[in-house]
Amino acid sequence: MAEGESAAHLPGARMEPQDELTKEGRLTLVLALATFIAAFGSSFQYGYNVAVINSPDELMKEFYNETYYDRTSDYLSDFSLTLLWAISVSMFPFGGLIGSLMVGVLVNKFGRKGTLLLNNIFSIVPAILMGYSKVARSFEMIILSRLLVGICAGLSSNVVPMYLGEMAPKNLRGALGVVPQLFITVGILVAQILGLQNILANKEGWPILLGVTGIPAGLQLLLLPFFPESPRYLLVQKKDEEAARKALRRLRGWEDVEAEMEEIRLENEAEKAAGFISVVKLFKMRSLRWQLISIIILMGGQQLSGVNAIYYYAGQIYRNAGVGASDVQYVTAGTGAVNMVITMLAVFVVELLGRRVLLLLGFSICCTSCCVLTTALALQDTVSWMPYLSIACVFAYVIGHALGPSPIPALLITEIFLQSSRSSAFMVGGSVHWLSNFTVGLLFPFIQKGLEAYSFIIFAAICLLTTIYVFLAVPETKAKTFMEINQIFAKMNKMSEVYPEKEELKELPPSTLEQ
């Protein structure tokens, strides 16, 4: 078909609904499968590796000790064993930070799909290393592998939302943007189920449990090459109009994609003055000030709100409520199931209620849960039913976090930044995410020891402050184009344009400005 030819001239083309369909995209088979493969092959692994190390922790510490004894005829001291285990756990968020810092370079050089394919190296290699660590009698292989799967998670947690957000039509962008978080929760739940003592959390099975993470990576490596690259990346950064048009046709399921091509071109024209916006430039630009502040607060609030601390403390809460030591693992898996179900609900309601409402509702529930949990923990030795209220607070917190704070911030990064600044914005957001994650994991045991029952007041305060910020400064982005969203922020930044002349166009030669 010629470049300007209308789809109406094609045999069997439907004329009337075409314009309407262009405005309201549908979930085609290609788009659905691309979403599934990207999220299962990448986001699933993030969730799986967050949770997989919790169940076999005592078995792995025993392996560390035995391995050290085989080498030195002496056992590790309690301090040395605790330090080795802390390093093993903390290598994951440290790797996540490294992965986040790699995002900008990789997505601009290899594309969104290309980066996801390359990222599988950071999953398949450590899966093999962890699977053979017991045979090789090497805990160093586990520590290195945790760093590598952390890099994988750092990349996937940023690239998958970017890839799906750029492929989705605007009316499905919210729903598809929540899918990565859904698969993170699926990964957590699968790790909790496989990590039951009668399945793989035993002496023979724990290396297999750790190595399972390579299976989704292998499937993605085989299947993702058959699906399109991000049309926005192809048109804006690769300057390949025909490839972008072909990708859009496959994703939308119809031939006439010129309206959407024009929308991408307009975005491109608005950004030509800016060129590629590096992280340093991002912090200097007044026209992106509120966007940057918003992602820093939302990504920081997401992790500093105490979600990892809740999971860390949950086992003790369940035991205090009378749950048997052998049954805690099943209640924990139940918490993971609730997390997954509520995130699945968020996929369906995000386009109905909007991003802003889910953030406000989610952070408010988390704040309330932390306050009530503090009271319940303080009174659990004096009031008989308080331990059960503690369990209810844990489940309420998980529900609140799964509704908004977990899935929405990464989606918003895709929506509130245009193509030239999006990769750098994900680097900033990802770095804040993983630094906050690492900080909570490192400091919470000390906070909990010092403040005991009152440690959750800190998280309640952070949830409250984040809720206030969202109410005052985060606009609704539902069903808006990237350009419409950025025009909203242009007003917030007191700019007449997305990229005002005094800030960006001054860098262009006069001849370019006159055209």
XYZ file of C-alpha atoms in Angstrom:
515
model
C 0.000 0.000 0.000
C 1.278 3.478 -0.834
C 2.233 5.646 2.100
C -0.689 8.028 1.813
C -3.291 5.463 0.730
C -6.398 5.198 2.892
C -7.438 1.913 4.434
C -10.861 2.539 2.924
C -9.451 1.543 -0.472
C -8.324 -1.862 0.751
C -10.517 -4.882 -0.040
C -12.864 -5.658 2.799
C -11.954 -2.525 4.764
C -14.604 -1.155 7.121
C -15.014 2.588 6.590
C -17.308 3.821 9.350
C -15.724 2.447 12.499
C -12.169 3.138 11.407
C -11.847 6.687 12.781
C -13.509 5.674 16.020
C -11.251 2.661 16.418
C -8.216 4.815 15.819
C -9.315 6.953 18.758
C -10.249 4.009 20.981
C -7.726 1.212 20.590
C -8.589 -2.402 21.323
C -6.646 -5.189 22.960
C -5.534 -7.143 19.893
C -3.975 -10.596 20.106
C -0.537 -9.224 19.165
C -0.697 -6.506 21.843
C -1.983 -8.957 24.469
C 0.724 -11.551 23.732
C 3.493 -8.932 23.620
C 2.296 -7.637 27.009
C 2.171 -11.151 28.478
C 5.607 -12.193 27.200
C 7.294 -8.937 28.264
C 5.730 -9.015 31.742
C 6.109 -12.760 32.357
C 9.676 -12.880 31.078
C 10.826 -9.828 33.066
C 8.466 -8.504 35.758
C 7.676 -12.026 36.999
C 11.369 -12.561 37.707
C 11.559 -9.353 39.732
C 8.779 -10.550 42.034
C 10.093 -14.102 42.162
C 13.587 -13.033 43.227
C 12.214 -10.630 45.847
C 10.510 -13.503 47.680
C 12.420 -16.670 46.731
C 15.236 -16.262 49.252
C 12.916 -15.974 52.283
C 11.698 -19.589 52.585
C 15.022 -21.475 52.376
C 17.015 -18.920 54.401
C 17.903 -21.315 57.252
C 18.882 -24.067 54.811
C 21.084 -21.664 52.869
C 22.779 -20.383 56.036
C 23.485 -23.998 56.951
C 25.019 -24.492 53.493
C 27.186 -21.390 53.982
C 28.435 -22.751 57.287
C 29.108 -26.261 55.966
C 30.938 -24.902 52.925
C 33.139 -22.713 55.103
C 33.859 -25.698 57.383
C 34.887 -27.834 54.387
C 37.392 -25.160 53.416
C 38.804 -24.194 56.821
C 37.761 -26.950 59.282
C 36.067 -24.241 61.281
C 32.560 -22.792 61.387
C 31.575 -19.211 60.710
C 30.985 -17.003 63.745
C 27.443 -15.715 64.244
C 28.542 -12.252 63.134
C 30.264 -13.557 59.983
C 27.276 -15.717 59.042
C 24.861 -12.814 59.601
C 27.097 -10.534 57.532
C 27.339 -13.056 54.670
C 23.573 -13.492 54.658
C 22.971 -9.732 54.797
C 25.271 -9.324 51.780
C 23.397 -12.094 49.937
C 20.066 -10.357 50.544
C 21.257 -6.789 49.921
C 23.014 -7.649 46.638
C 19.569 -7.802 45.016
C 18.553 -4.143 45.600
C 22.156 -3.053 44.953
C 22.004 -4.818 41.586
C 18.617 -3.173 41.019
C 20.226 0.236 41.445
C 22.948 -0.673 38.926
C 20.305 -1.910 36.493
C 18.334 1.327 36.832
C 21.433 3.371 36.012
C 21.921 1.299 32.837
C 18.394 1.922 31.521
C 18.992 5.176 29.614
C 21.989 3.966 27.638
C 20.514 0.568 26.762
C 16.983 1.604 25.721
C 18.314 4.357 23.466
C 20.944 2.107 21.872
C 19.097 -1.230 21.612
C 15.446 -0.151 21.883
C 12.882 -1.252 24.437
C 12.411 -4.770 23.093
C 16.132 -5.144 22.410
C 16.982 -4.197 26.001
C 14.500 -6.765 27.363
C 16.105 -9.462 25.202
C 19.594 -8.442 26.323
C 18.411 -8.375 29.944
C 17.773 -12.128 29.872
C 21.534 -12.629 30.203
C 21.217 -11.242 33.745
C 18.666 -13.929 34.548
C 19.764 -17.068 32.722
C 23.421 -16.876 33.834
C 22.637 -16.417 37.559
C 19.914 -19.092 37.365
C 22.558 -21.583 36.231
C 25.037 -20.369 38.863
C 22.483 -20.625 41.691
C 21.257 -24.004 40.496
C 24.790 -25.432 40.626
C 26.013 -23.536 43.711
C 25.424 -26.491 46.048
C 27.206 -28.939 43.746
C 30.097 -26.478 43.357
C 30.175 -25.880 47.150
C 30.286 -22.120 46.574
C 28.189 -19.524 48.383
C 30.084 -16.890 46.376
C 28.125 -18.063 43.322
C 24.889 -17.226 45.153
C 26.097 -13.760 46.165
C 27.221 -12.970 42.603
C 23.953 -14.339 41.237
C 21.913 -12.146 43.549
C 23.767 -9.127 42.163
C 23.073 -10.236 38.569
C 19.359 -10.946 39.097
C 19.182 -7.564 40.839
C 20.515 -5.919 37.659
C 17.867 -7.880 35.736
C 15.148 -6.589 38.081
C 16.461 -3.015 37.927
C 16.289 -3.046 34.139
C 12.954 -4.863 33.843
C 11.189 -2.704 36.456
C 11.903 0.329 34.255
C 11.937 -1.025 30.699
C 8.749 -3.137 30.770
C 6.454 -0.216 31.801
C 8.188 1.966 29.190
C 7.758 -0.668 26.446
C 4.100 -1.376 27.227
C 3.220 2.294 27.766
C 4.631 3.251 24.371
C 2.829 0.387 22.571
C -0.588 0.767 24.207
C -3.377 2.979 22.819
C -4.203 5.799 25.219
C -7.462 4.204 26.427
C -5.604 1.000 27.444
C -2.340 2.561 28.626
C -3.338 2.486 32.295
C -4.498 -1.125 32.269
C -1.422 -2.390 30.404
C 0.787 -0.174 32.576
C -0.394 -2.035 35.686
C 0.281 -5.482 34.151
C 4.031 -5.444 35.074
C 3.117 -4.967 38.749
C 0.550 -7.758 38.420
C 3.260 -10.140 37.214
C 5.545 -8.996 40.038
C 2.853 -10.142 42.477
C 2.430 -13.395 40.530
C 6.194 -13.939 40.827
C 6.049 -13.329 44.596
C 3.148 -15.784 44.988
C 4.813 -18.484 42.862
C 8.017 -18.115 44.922
C 5.981 -18.473 48.124
C 4.187 -21.590 46.834
C 7.314 -23.280 45.460
C 9.033 -22.221 48.691
C 6.766 -24.368 50.858
C 8.779 -26.926 52.813
C 7.065 -29.889 51.188
C 7.771 -28.588 47.669
C 11.231 -27.032 47.145
C 12.231 -25.331 50.410
C 14.174 -28.382 51.592
C 17.792 -29.594 51.519
C 17.530 -31.133 48.063
C 15.222 -28.591 46.444
C 16.475 -25.113 47.376
C 19.040 -24.827 44.517
C 16.247 -25.701 42.059
C 14.017 -23.123 43.758
C 16.636 -20.437 43.116
C 17.279 -21.592 39.550
C 13.635 -21.498 38.419
C 14.071 -17.792 37.581
C 15.837 -18.777 34.335
C 12.725 -20.450 32.860
C 10.696 -17.271 32.114
C 13.854 -15.610 30.761
C 14.400 -18.505 28.356
C 10.798 -18.308 27.129
C 11.054 -14.549 26.585
C 14.303 -14.971 24.678
C 12.560 -17.438 22.337
C 9.248 -15.603 21.837
C 9.731 -11.823 22.170
C 11.717 -11.451 18.880
C 8.471 -12.233 16.994
C 6.737 -9.116 18.393
C 7.047 -5.433 17.452
C 9.439 -2.868 18.892
C 7.903 0.276 20.403
C 6.494 2.343 17.472
C 7.471 5.559 19.272
C 11.071 4.407 19.563
C 11.143 3.435 15.879
C 9.726 6.754 14.681
C 11.210 9.265 17.125
C 14.626 7.798 17.803
C 15.323 5.493 14.852
C 13.614 7.845 12.330
C 12.166 4.770 10.584
C 8.613 5.732 9.576
C 7.860 2.522 7.689
C 8.967 0.291 10.573
C 6.895 2.380 13.022
C 3.857 2.193 10.729
C 4.253 -1.574 10.337
C 4.552 -2.022 14.121
C 1.426 0.086 14.734
C -0.577 -1.890 12.171
C 0.346 -5.163 13.868
C -0.458 -3.810 17.332
C -3.755 -2.111 16.417
C -5.112 -4.732 14.012
C -6.061 -2.293 11.230
C -4.293 -0.610 8.321
C -5.060 3.083 8.753
C -2.756 4.182 11.575
C -1.977 7.628 10.178
C -3.827 9.461 12.968
C -1.622 7.833 15.592
C 1.480 8.308 13.439
C 0.616 12.015 13.281
C 0.229 12.144 17.063
C 3.721 10.663 17.462
C 5.097 13.123 14.882
C 3.581 16.048 16.808
C 5.233 14.774 19.982
C 8.484 14.490 18.047
C 8.157 18.028 16.659
C 7.522 19.404 20.136
C 10.716 17.747 21.342
C 13.082 18.472 18.472
C 14.384 21.547 20.242
C 15.183 19.536 23.344
C 17.028 16.659 21.711
C 17.964 13.849 24.076
C 17.564 14.969 27.685
C 20.183 13.468 29.976
C 19.690 13.000 33.719
C 21.785 16.106 34.442
C 19.749 18.153 31.956
C 16.530 16.744 33.421
C 17.343 18.267 36.816
C 18.111 21.642 35.225
C 14.977 22.041 33.107
C 12.275 24.225 34.599
C 9.728 22.837 32.118
C 10.102 19.363 33.693
C 10.357 20.474 37.317
C 7.008 19.191 38.662
C 7.235 15.969 36.662
C 10.630 15.235 38.235
C 9.516 16.149 41.760
C 6.445 13.942 41.326
C 8.326 10.800 40.305
C 10.912 11.243 43.079
C 8.187 11.584 45.722
C 6.026 8.781 44.318
C 8.864 6.277 43.836
C 10.330 7.178 47.230
C 6.901 7.004 48.871
C 6.254 3.638 47.263
C 9.238 2.020 49.014
C 9.564 4.179 52.149
C 5.885 3.573 52.947
C 6.976 0.346 54.636
C 5.835 -2.371 52.240
C 9.014 -4.410 52.692
C 8.923 -3.853 56.460
C 5.347 -5.186 56.581
C 6.449 -8.368 54.810
C 9.513 -8.583 57.054
C 7.390 -8.273 60.218
C 4.403 -10.351 59.005
C 5.767 -13.716 60.171
C 6.206 -12.433 63.719
C 2.714 -10.898 63.677
C 1.202 -14.219 62.592
C 3.074 -16.150 65.278
C 1.938 -13.690 67.951
C -1.641 -14.287 66.817
C -1.242 -17.993 67.525
C -0.468 -19.253 64.022
C 1.729 -22.346 64.296
C 5.345 -22.054 63.185
C 4.782 -24.612 60.414
C 1.601 -22.829 59.255
C 3.081 -19.317 58.947
C 4.323 -20.165 55.440
C 0.741 -20.853 54.299
C -0.595 -17.591 55.778
C 2.285 -15.745 54.100
C 1.326 -17.334 50.771
C -2.241 -16.184 51.464
C -0.944 -12.631 51.808
C 0.776 -13.035 48.425
C -2.483 -14.285 46.896
C -4.386 -11.233 48.197
C -1.654 -8.988 46.775
C -2.023 -10.607 43.346
C -5.853 -10.493 43.314
C -6.002 -6.793 44.268
C -3.357 -5.890 41.667
C -5.445 -7.780 39.102
C -8.411 -5.655 40.194
C -6.294 -2.520 39.672
C -5.734 -3.558 36.034
C -9.487 -3.328 35.443
C -10.304 -0.223 37.509
C -7.337 2.030 36.644
C -9.062 3.278 33.470
C -12.375 3.592 35.303
C -11.270 5.392 38.475
C -8.032 6.940 37.196
C -4.456 6.990 38.511
C -4.936 9.811 41.012
C -7.857 8.174 42.840
C -6.004 4.852 43.175
C -2.932 6.617 44.568
C -4.980 8.614 47.087
C -7.017 5.572 48.123
C -3.985 3.273 48.324
C -1.729 5.556 50.375
C -4.648 6.469 52.683
C -5.358 2.788 53.406
C -1.644 2.172 54.056
C -1.456 5.157 56.413
C -4.511 4.033 58.382
C -3.269 0.431 58.519
C 0.119 1.509 59.919
C -1.539 3.642 62.612
C -3.916 0.868 63.695
C -1.124 -1.728 63.499
C 0.992 0.391 65.850
C -1.863 0.450 68.385
C -2.500 -3.285 67.995
C 1.175 -4.174 68.476
C 1.461 -1.920 71.527
C -1.583 -3.538 73.172
C -1.213 -7.123 71.997
C 0.004 -8.360 75.396
C -2.874 -6.730 77.290
C -5.877 -7.185 74.971
C -6.538 -10.745 73.817
C -7.943 -9.934 70.366
C -5.280 -7.398 69.355
C -3.050 -9.974 67.560
C -5.969 -10.727 65.221
C -6.382 -7.008 64.543
C -2.663 -6.986 63.639
C -3.266 -9.678 61.010
C -6.196 -7.669 59.620
C -3.935 -4.600 59.407
C -1.306 -6.546 57.437
C -3.921 -7.682 54.912
C -5.461 -4.190 54.725
C -2.020 -2.673 54.123
C -1.274 -5.193 51.353
C -4.627 -4.381 49.705
C -3.985 -0.628 49.874
C -0.467 -0.872 48.489
C -1.553 -3.182 45.658
C -4.295 -0.750 44.602
C -2.134 2.310 43.997
C 1.352 2.747 45.488
C 2.722 -0.450 43.914
C 1.469 -0.243 40.288
C 0.826 3.435 39.518
C 4.188 5.296 39.933
C 5.987 3.448 37.100
C 2.941 3.936 34.864
C 3.014 7.675 35.566
C 6.677 7.967 34.556
C 5.704 6.683 31.100
C 2.792 9.118 30.893
C 4.183 12.396 32.226
C 7.460 12.406 30.282
C 7.836 12.604 26.506
C 10.146 10.462 24.418
C 13.300 12.588 24.747
C 13.226 12.598 28.563
C 11.470 9.288 29.324
C 14.544 7.055 29.568
C 16.344 9.518 31.868
C 13.193 9.854 33.988
C 13.086 6.082 34.407
C 16.734 6.152 35.474
C 15.910 8.718 38.171
C 12.731 6.942 39.272
C 14.412 3.546 39.276
C 17.379 4.830 41.272
C 15.065 6.347 43.902
C 13.081 3.082 43.998
C 16.095 0.844 44.596
C 17.904 3.227 46.969
C 14.740 3.451 49.073
C 14.307 -0.328 48.913
C 17.897 -0.841 50.045
C 17.559 1.765 52.817
C 14.433 0.171 54.305
C 15.976 -3.310 54.151
C 19.141 -2.068 55.835
C 17.639 0.194 58.515
C 14.310 -1.394 59.451
C 15.762 -4.139 61.721
C 17.493 -1.384 63.732
C 14.384 0.856 63.712
C 12.250 -2.080 64.823
C 14.698 -2.922 67.611
C 14.783 0.665 68.841
C 11.122 1.675 68.473
C 9.511 -1.786 68.611
C 5.724 -1.440 68.154
C 6.011 2.263 67.286
C 8.292 1.728 64.258
C 5.293 1.767 61.886
C 4.445 5.373 62.875
C 7.341 6.450 60.620
C 5.754 4.650 57.660
C 2.327 6.099 58.501
C 3.822 9.613 58.372
C 5.452 8.936 54.982
C 2.149 7.568 53.600
C 0.305 10.652 54.892
C 2.803 13.096 53.370
C 2.695 11.263 50.034
C -1.121 11.328 50.071
C -1.085 15.093 50.659
C 1.378 15.599 47.792
C -0.734 13.513 45.385
C -3.851 15.489 46.363
C -2.147 18.842 45.820
C 0.176 18.251 42.873
C -0.528 15.106 40.805
C -3.033 15.627 37.953
C -5.208 12.902 36.465
C -3.715 11.403 33.269
C -6.482 8.942 32.358
C -7.364 8.775 28.634
C -5.056 11.677 27.704
C -2.355 11.715 25.032
C 1.259 12.261 26.076
C 1.085 15.789 24.624
C -2.119 16.657 26.539
C -0.546 15.459 29.809
C 2.588 17.491 29.224
C 0.529 20.604 28.432
C -1.017 20.224 31.924
C 2.454 20.126 33.451
C 3.574 23.050 31.290
C 0.952 25.155 33.088
C 2.070 23.804 36.475
C 5.655 24.731 35.592
C 4.402 28.177 34.476
C 5.532 27.533 30.905
C 3.543 28.440 27.806
C 4.931 25.415 25.937
C 6.196 21.926 26.768
C 9.711 22.940 25.701
C 9.749 26.776 25.806
C 11.933 28.750 23.448
C 13.979 30.486 26.129
C 14.965 27.138 27.618
C 15.654 24.935 24.586
C 15.351 26.696 21.232
C 18.198 29.047 22.014
C 20.517 26.111 21.380
C 19.412 25.876 17.721
C 20.900 27.927 14.886
C 18.723 30.845 13.642
C 18.130 29.151 10.269
C 16.423 26.237 12.012
C 14.148 28.531 14.022
C 12.965 30.323 10.881
C 11.754 27.146 9.165
